[in-house]
CSV table of C-alpha atoms in Angstrom, one decimal:
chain,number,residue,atom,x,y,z
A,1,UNK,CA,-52.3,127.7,160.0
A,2,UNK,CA,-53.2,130.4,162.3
A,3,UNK,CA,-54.3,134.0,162.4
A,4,UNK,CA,-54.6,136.6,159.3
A,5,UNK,CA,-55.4,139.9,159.7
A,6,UNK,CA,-58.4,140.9,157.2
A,7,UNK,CA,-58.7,144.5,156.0
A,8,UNK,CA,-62.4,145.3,156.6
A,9,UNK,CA,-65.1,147.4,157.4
A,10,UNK,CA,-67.3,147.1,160.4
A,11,UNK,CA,-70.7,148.7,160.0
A,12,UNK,CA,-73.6,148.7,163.1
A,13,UNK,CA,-76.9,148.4,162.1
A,14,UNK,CA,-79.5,149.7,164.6
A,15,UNK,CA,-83.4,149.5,164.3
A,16,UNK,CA,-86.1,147.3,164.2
A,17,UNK,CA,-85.9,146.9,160.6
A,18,UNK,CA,-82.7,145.7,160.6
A,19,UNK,CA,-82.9,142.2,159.3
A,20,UNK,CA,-85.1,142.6,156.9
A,21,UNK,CA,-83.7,145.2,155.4
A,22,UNK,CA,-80.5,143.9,154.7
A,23,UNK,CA,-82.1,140.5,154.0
A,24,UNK,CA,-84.2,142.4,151.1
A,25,UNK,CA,-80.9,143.9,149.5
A,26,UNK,CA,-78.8,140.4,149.8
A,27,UNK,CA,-79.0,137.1,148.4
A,28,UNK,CA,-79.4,134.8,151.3
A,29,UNK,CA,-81.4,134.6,154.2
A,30,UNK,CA,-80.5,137.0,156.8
A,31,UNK,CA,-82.6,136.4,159.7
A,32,UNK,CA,-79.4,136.1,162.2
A,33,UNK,CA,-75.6,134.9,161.9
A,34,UNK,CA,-74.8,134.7,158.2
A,35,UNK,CA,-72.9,135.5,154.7
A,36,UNK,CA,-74.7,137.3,152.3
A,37,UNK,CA,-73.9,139.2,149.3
A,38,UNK,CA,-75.2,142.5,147.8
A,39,UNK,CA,-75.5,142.5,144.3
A,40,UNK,CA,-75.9,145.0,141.8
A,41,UNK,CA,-79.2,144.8,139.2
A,42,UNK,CA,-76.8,143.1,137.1
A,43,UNK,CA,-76.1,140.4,139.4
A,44,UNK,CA,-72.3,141.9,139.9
A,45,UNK,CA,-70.9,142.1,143.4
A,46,UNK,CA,-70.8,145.2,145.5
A,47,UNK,CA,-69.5,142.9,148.3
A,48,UNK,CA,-69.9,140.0,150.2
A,49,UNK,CA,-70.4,140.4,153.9
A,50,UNK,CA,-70.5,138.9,157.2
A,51,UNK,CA,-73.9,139.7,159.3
A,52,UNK,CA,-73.1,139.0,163.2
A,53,UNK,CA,-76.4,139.5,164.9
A,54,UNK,CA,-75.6,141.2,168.4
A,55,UNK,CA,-79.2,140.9,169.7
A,56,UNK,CA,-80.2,144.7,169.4
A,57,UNK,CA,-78.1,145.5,166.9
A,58,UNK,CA,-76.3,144.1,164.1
A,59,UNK,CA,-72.8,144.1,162.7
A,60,UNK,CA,-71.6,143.6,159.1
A,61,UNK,CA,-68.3,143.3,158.2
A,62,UNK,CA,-67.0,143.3,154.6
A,63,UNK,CA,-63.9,144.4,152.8
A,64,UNK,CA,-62.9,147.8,152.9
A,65,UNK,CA,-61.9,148.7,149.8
A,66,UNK,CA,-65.3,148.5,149.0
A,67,UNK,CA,-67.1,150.1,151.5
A,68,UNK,CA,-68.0,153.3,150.0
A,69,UNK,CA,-70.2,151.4,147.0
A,70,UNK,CA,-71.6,149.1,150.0
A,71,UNK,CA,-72.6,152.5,151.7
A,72,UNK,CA,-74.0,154.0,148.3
A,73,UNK,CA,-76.0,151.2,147.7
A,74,UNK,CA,-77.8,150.8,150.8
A,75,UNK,CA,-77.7,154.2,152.5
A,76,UNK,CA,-79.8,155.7,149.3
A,77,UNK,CA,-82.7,152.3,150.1
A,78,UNK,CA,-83.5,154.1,153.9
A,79,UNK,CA,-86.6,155.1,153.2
A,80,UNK,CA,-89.4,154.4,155.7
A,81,UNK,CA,-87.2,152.1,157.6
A,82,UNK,CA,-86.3,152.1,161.3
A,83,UNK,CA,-82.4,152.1,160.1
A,84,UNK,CA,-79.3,154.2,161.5
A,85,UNK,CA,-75.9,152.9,160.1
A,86,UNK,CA,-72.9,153.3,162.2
A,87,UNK,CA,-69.0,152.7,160.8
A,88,UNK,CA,-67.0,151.6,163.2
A,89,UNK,CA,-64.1,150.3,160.8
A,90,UNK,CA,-61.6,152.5,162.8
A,91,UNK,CA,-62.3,151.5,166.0
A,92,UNK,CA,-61.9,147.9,165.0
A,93,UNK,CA,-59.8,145.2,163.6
A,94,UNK,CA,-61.0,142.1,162.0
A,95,UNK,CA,-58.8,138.6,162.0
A,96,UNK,CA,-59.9,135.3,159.8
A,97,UNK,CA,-58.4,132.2,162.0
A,98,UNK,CA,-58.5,129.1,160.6
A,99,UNK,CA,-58.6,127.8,164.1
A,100,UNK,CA,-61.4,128.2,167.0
A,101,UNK,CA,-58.7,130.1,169.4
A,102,UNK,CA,-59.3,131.4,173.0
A,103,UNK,CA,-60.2,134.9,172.9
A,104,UNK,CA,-61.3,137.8,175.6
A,105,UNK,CA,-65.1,138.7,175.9
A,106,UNK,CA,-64.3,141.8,174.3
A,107,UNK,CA,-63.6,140.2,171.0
A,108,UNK,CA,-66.2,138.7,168.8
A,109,UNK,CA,-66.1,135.3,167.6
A,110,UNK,CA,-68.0,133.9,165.1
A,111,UNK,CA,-67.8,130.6,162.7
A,112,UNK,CA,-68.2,131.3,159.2
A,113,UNK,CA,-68.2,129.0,156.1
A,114,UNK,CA,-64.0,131.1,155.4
A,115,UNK,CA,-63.1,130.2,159.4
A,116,UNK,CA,-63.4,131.4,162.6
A,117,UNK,CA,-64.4,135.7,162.2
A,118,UNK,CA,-62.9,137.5,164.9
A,119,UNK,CA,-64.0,141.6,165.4
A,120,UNK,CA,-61.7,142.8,167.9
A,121,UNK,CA,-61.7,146.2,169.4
A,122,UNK,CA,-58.2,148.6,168.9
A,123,UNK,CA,-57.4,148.4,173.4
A,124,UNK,CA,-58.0,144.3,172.6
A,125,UNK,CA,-55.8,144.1,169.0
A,126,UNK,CA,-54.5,140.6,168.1
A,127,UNK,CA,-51.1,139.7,167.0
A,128,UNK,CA,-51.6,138.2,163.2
A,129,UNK,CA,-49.5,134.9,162.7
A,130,UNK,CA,-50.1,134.3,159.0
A,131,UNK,CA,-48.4,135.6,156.3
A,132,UNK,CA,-50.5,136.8,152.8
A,133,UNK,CA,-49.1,133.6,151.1
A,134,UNK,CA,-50.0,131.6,154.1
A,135,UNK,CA,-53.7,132.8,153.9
A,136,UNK,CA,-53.6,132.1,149.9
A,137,UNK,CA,-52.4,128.8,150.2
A,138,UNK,CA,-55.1,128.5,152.8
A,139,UNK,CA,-57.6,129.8,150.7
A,140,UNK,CA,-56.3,127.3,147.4
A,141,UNK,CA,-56.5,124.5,149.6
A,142,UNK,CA,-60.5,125.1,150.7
A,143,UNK,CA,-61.5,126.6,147.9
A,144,UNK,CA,-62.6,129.8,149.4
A,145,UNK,CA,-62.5,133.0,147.4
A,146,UNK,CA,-61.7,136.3,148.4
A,147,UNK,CA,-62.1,139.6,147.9
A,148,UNK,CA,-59.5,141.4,145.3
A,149,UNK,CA,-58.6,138.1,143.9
A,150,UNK,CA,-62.4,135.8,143.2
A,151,UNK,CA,-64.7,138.1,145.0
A,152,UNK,CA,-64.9,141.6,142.5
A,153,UNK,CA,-67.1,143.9,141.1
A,154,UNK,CA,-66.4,142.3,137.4
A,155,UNK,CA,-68.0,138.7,138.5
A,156,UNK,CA,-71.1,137.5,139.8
A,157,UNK,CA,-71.9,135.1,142.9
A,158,UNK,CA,-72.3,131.9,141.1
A,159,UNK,CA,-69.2,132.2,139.0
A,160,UNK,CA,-67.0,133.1,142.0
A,161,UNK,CA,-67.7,130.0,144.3
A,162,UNK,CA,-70.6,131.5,145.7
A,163,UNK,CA,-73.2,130.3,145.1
A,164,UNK,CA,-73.8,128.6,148.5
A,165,UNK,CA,-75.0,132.3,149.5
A,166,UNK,CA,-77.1,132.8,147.0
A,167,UNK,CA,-80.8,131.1,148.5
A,168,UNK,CA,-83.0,129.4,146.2
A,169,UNK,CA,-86.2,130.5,148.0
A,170,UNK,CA,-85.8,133.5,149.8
A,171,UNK,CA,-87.7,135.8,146.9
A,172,UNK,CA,-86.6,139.0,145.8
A,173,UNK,CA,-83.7,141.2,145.9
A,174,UNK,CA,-81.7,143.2,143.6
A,175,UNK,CA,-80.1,140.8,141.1
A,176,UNK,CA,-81.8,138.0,141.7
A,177,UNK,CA,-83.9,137.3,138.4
A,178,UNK,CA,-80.4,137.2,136.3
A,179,UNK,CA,-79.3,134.6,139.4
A,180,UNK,CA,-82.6,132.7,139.4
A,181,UNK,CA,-82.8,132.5,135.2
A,182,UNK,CA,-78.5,131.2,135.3
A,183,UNK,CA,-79.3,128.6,137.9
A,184,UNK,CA,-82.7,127.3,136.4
A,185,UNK,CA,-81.0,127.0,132.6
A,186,UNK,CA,-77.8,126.0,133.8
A,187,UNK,CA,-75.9,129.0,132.1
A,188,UNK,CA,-73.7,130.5,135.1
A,189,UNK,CA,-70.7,130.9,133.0
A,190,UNK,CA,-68.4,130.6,134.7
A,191,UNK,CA,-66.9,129.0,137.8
A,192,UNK,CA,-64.4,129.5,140.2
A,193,UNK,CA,-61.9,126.0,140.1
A,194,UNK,CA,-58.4,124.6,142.3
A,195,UNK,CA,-56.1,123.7,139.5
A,196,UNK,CA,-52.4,122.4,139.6
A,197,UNK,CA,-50.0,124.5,138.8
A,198,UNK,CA,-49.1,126.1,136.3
A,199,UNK,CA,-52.6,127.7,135.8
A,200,UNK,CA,-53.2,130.9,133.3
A,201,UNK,CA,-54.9,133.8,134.7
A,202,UNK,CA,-54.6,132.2,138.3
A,203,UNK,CA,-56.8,134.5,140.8
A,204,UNK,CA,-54.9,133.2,143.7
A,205,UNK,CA,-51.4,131.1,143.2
A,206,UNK,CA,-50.7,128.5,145.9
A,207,UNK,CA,-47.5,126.4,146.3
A,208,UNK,CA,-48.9,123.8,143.9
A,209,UNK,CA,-52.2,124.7,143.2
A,210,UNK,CA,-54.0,127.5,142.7
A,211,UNK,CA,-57.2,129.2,142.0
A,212,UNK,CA,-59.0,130.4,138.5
A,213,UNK,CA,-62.3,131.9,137.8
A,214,UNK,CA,-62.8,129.6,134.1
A,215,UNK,CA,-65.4,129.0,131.7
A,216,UNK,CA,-67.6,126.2,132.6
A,217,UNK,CA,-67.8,123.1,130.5
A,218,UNK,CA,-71.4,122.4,129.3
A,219,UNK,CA,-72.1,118.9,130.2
B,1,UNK,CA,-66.6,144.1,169.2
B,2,UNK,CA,-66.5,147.1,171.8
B,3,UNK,CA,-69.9,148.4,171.6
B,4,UNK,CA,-68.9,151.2,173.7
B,5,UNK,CA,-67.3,152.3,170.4
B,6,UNK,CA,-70.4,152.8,168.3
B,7,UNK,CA,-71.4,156.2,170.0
B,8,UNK,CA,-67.9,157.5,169.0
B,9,UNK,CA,-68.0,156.5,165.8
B,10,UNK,CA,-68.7,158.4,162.7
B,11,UNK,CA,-72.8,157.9,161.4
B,12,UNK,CA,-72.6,157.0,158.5
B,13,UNK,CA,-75.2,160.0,156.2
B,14,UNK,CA,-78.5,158.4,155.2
B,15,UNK,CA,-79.1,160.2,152.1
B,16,UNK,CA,-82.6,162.0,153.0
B,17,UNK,CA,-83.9,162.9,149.7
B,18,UNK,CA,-85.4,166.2,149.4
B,19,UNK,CA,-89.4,166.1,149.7
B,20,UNK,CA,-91.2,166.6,146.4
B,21,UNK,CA,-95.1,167.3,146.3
B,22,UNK,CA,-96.4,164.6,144.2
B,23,UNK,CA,-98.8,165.1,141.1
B,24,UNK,CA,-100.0,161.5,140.3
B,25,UNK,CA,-103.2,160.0,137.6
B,26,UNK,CA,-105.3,157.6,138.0
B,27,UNK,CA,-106.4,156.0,135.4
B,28,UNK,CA,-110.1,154.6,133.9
B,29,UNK,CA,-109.8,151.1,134.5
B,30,UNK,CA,-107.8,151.6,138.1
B,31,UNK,CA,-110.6,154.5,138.9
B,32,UNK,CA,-113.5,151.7,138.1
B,33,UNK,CA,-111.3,149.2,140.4
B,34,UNK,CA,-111.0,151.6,143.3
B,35,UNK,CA,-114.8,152.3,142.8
B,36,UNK,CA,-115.7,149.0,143.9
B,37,UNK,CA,-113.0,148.0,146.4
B,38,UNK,CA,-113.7,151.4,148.7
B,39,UNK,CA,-117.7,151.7,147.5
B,40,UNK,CA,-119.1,154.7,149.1
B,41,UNK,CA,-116.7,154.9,151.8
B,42,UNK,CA,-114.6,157.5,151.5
B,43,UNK,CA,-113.3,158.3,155.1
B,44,UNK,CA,-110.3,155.6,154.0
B,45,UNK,CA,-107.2,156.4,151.8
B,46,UNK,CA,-105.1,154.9,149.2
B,47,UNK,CA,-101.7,155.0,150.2
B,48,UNK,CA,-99.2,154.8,147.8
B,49,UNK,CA,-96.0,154.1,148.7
B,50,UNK,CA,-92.1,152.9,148.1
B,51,UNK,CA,-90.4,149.9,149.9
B,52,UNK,CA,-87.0,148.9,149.6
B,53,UNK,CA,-85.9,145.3,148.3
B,54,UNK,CA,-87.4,143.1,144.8
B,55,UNK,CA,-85.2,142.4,142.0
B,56,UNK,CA,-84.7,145.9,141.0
B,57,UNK,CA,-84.2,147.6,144.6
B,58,UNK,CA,-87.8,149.4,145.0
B,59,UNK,CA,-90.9,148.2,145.5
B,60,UNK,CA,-94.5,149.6,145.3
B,61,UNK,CA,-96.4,149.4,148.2
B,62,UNK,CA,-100.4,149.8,147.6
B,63,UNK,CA,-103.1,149.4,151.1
B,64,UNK,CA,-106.2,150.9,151.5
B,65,UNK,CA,-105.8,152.4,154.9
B,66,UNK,CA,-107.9,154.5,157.3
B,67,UNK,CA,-105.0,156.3,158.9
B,68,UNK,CA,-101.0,155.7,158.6
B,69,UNK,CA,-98.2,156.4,161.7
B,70,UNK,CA,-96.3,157.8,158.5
B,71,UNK,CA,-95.3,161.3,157.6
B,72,UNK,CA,-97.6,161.4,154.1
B,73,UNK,CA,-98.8,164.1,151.9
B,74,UNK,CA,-102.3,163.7,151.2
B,75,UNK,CA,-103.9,164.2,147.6
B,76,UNK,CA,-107.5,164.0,146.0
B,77,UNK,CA,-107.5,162.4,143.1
B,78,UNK,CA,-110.6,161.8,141.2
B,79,UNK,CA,-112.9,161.6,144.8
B,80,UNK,CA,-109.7,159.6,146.2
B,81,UNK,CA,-108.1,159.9,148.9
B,82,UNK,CA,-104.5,158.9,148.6
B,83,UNK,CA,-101.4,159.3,150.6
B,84,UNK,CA,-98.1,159.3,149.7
B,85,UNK,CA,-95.1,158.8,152.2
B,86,UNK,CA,-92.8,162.0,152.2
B,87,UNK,CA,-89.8,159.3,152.2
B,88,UNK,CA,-90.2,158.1,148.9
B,89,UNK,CA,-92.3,161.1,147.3
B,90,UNK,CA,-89.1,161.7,144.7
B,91,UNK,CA,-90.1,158.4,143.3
B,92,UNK,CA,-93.4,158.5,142.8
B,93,UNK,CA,-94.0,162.1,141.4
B,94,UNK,CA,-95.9,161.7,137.8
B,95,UNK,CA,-96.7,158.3,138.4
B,96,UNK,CA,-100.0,156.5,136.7
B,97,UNK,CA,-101.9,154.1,139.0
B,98,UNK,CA,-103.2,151.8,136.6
B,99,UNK,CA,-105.1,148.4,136.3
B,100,UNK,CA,-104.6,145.2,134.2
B,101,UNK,CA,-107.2,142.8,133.8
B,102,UNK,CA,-105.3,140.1,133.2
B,103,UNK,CA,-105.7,136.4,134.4
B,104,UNK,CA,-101.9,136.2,135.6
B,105,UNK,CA,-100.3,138.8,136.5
B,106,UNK,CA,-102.8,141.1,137.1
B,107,UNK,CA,-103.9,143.9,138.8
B,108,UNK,CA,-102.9,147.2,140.1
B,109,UNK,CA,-99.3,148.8,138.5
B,110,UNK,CA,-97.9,151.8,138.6
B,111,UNK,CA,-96.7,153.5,135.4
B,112,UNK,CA,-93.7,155.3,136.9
B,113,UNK,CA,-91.5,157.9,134.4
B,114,UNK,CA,-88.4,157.7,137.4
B,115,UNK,CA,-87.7,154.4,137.0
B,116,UNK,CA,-84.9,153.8,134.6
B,117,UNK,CA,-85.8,149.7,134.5
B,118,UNK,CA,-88.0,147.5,136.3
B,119,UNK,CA,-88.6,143.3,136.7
B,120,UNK,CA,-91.0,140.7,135.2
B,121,UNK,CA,-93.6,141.1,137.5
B,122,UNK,CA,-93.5,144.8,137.5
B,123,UNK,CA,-93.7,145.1,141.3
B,124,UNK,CA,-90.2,145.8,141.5
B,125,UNK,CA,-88.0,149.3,139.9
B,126,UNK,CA,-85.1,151.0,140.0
């Protein structure tokens, strides 16, 4: 395995209010380091994000192609809040490595539940090793959804393998009564699965597996 | 991450919603409720205001304060003082204040004609 070059968005968040106003708009905890997802009423995804907590600011870094709804939905929430939002997509490039590698102070490293998050500035670019159908077969191997393929605007959290993001106890945020009311009656839907191949509506196909967002079978 | 960046790079627009002078009600009940929480003291305010967050991406904010750092628009309403945050003024223009006596679940609520939905517990709109 080695290094695959993501295409993302960086955002900076500055202000006191920081934390706790992205926590309020996501469905897990954000009180540091951490996935989270922002959800629509619904309970639809508007993206799923890293937050990398720099000490006075914070970063968040999700997938560009759906940054401008990301922006929508949190720029028009600024309302009292000590908030300024910064994107610093172009000045950056983001890397997914499934390995912890050796990088310079300039870079930043973080482990999340997909791999080691690397946010490195243009002077300090990487040199990707990993093909697209290296990171899929990757990605069919550990389960981990993605954005485009698992991760869209059509599905919600718990149907797309994560649900480990969506915190039982945190309290409110947008989407989270539909989330709450699936979990507590045991109606999610659907659920993402690793089947061997040949699977129908695959959402990511892997040498002999691959991955599929299917109904789940009532117990 | 080169920090160093972040002053170079494009802000991303906070939408600043344009500042609408509130008209708001208060109703019976609410008025009888106020009554007794402030009693003859006037000198504090009701301030009514807009948070971001709950299940439907607002949520109401109601203190009795004596003063307030924010920038507010200040109303009488019935003998009340009550101040309403510029910042979220576009949502709370024709609002109700209103109170439910109600074992569970009761209290204060705001009947609020700008919100297109809101959750259970009514503390929550969008």
């Amino acid at each position: 395995m080695g290094i695959y070059k993501l295409d993302s968005y960086v955002l900076i968040i500055r202000g006191k209010d920081r934390l706790s106003f992205i926590d309020g708009l996501s469905t897990n905890k954000v009180d540091g380091n951490c996935s989270t997802v922002f959800t629509t009423t619904a309970a639809k995804i508007i993206d799923l994000v890293e937050v990398i907590d720099m000490g006075d600011f914070i970063a968040i870094v999700g997938h560009q192609p759906y940054k401008d709804n990301l922006i929508q939905h949190i720029s028009k929430r600024v309302l009292n809040q000590d908030i300024s939002i910064v994107d610093v997509s172009a000045n950056n490039s983001v890397y997914l490595s499934t390995n912890d590698v050796v990088v310079s102070d300039k870079v930043t490293k973080r482990k999340t539940w997909r791999g080691w998050l690397l946010v490195a500035p243009n002077s300090d670019a990487m040199t990707p090793d990993m093909s697209e159908d290296e990171f899929s077969e990757y990605r069919v191997e550990n389960m981990i959804p993605h954005q485009g393929h698992e991760i869209t605007p059509s599905v919600h959290p718990l149907a797309c393998g994560l649900g480990n993001l969506v915190h039982e106890a945190k309290g409110c945020y947008i989407g989270q009564e539909i989330l709450a009311r699936m979990r507590s009656r045991g109606r999610q839907g659907k659920e993402l699965v690793r089947l061997p191949n040949p699977v129908d509506d695959a959402t990511t196909t892997g040498k002999t597996h691959s991955l599929a967002i299917v109904r789940k079978k009532s117990k | 991450m080169d920090c160093n960046t972040c002053d170079t790079a494009p802000a991303v627009v906070i939408n600043k919603p344009e500042v609408v002078q509130v008209a708001l009600t208060i109703s019976d009940k609410a008025k009888e409720m106020l009554e007794s929480a402030f009693g003859d003291d006037r000198s504090h305010a009701l301030l009514v205001g807009v948070l971001s967050g709950g299940c439907s991406g607002y949520m109401y904010d109601l203190q009795i304060v004596e003063s307030t750092d924010q920038d507010c628009q200040e109303l009488k309403v019935d003998g009340f003082r009550v101040l309403v945050p510029n910042a979220s003024s576009h949502l709370l223009d024709g609002i109700e204040i209103d109170y439910v006596d109600r074992l569970m679940g009761g209290g204060f609520k705001i009947n609020n004609p700008n919100a297109s939905s809101s959750c259970g517990c009514g503390e929550s709109f969008a």
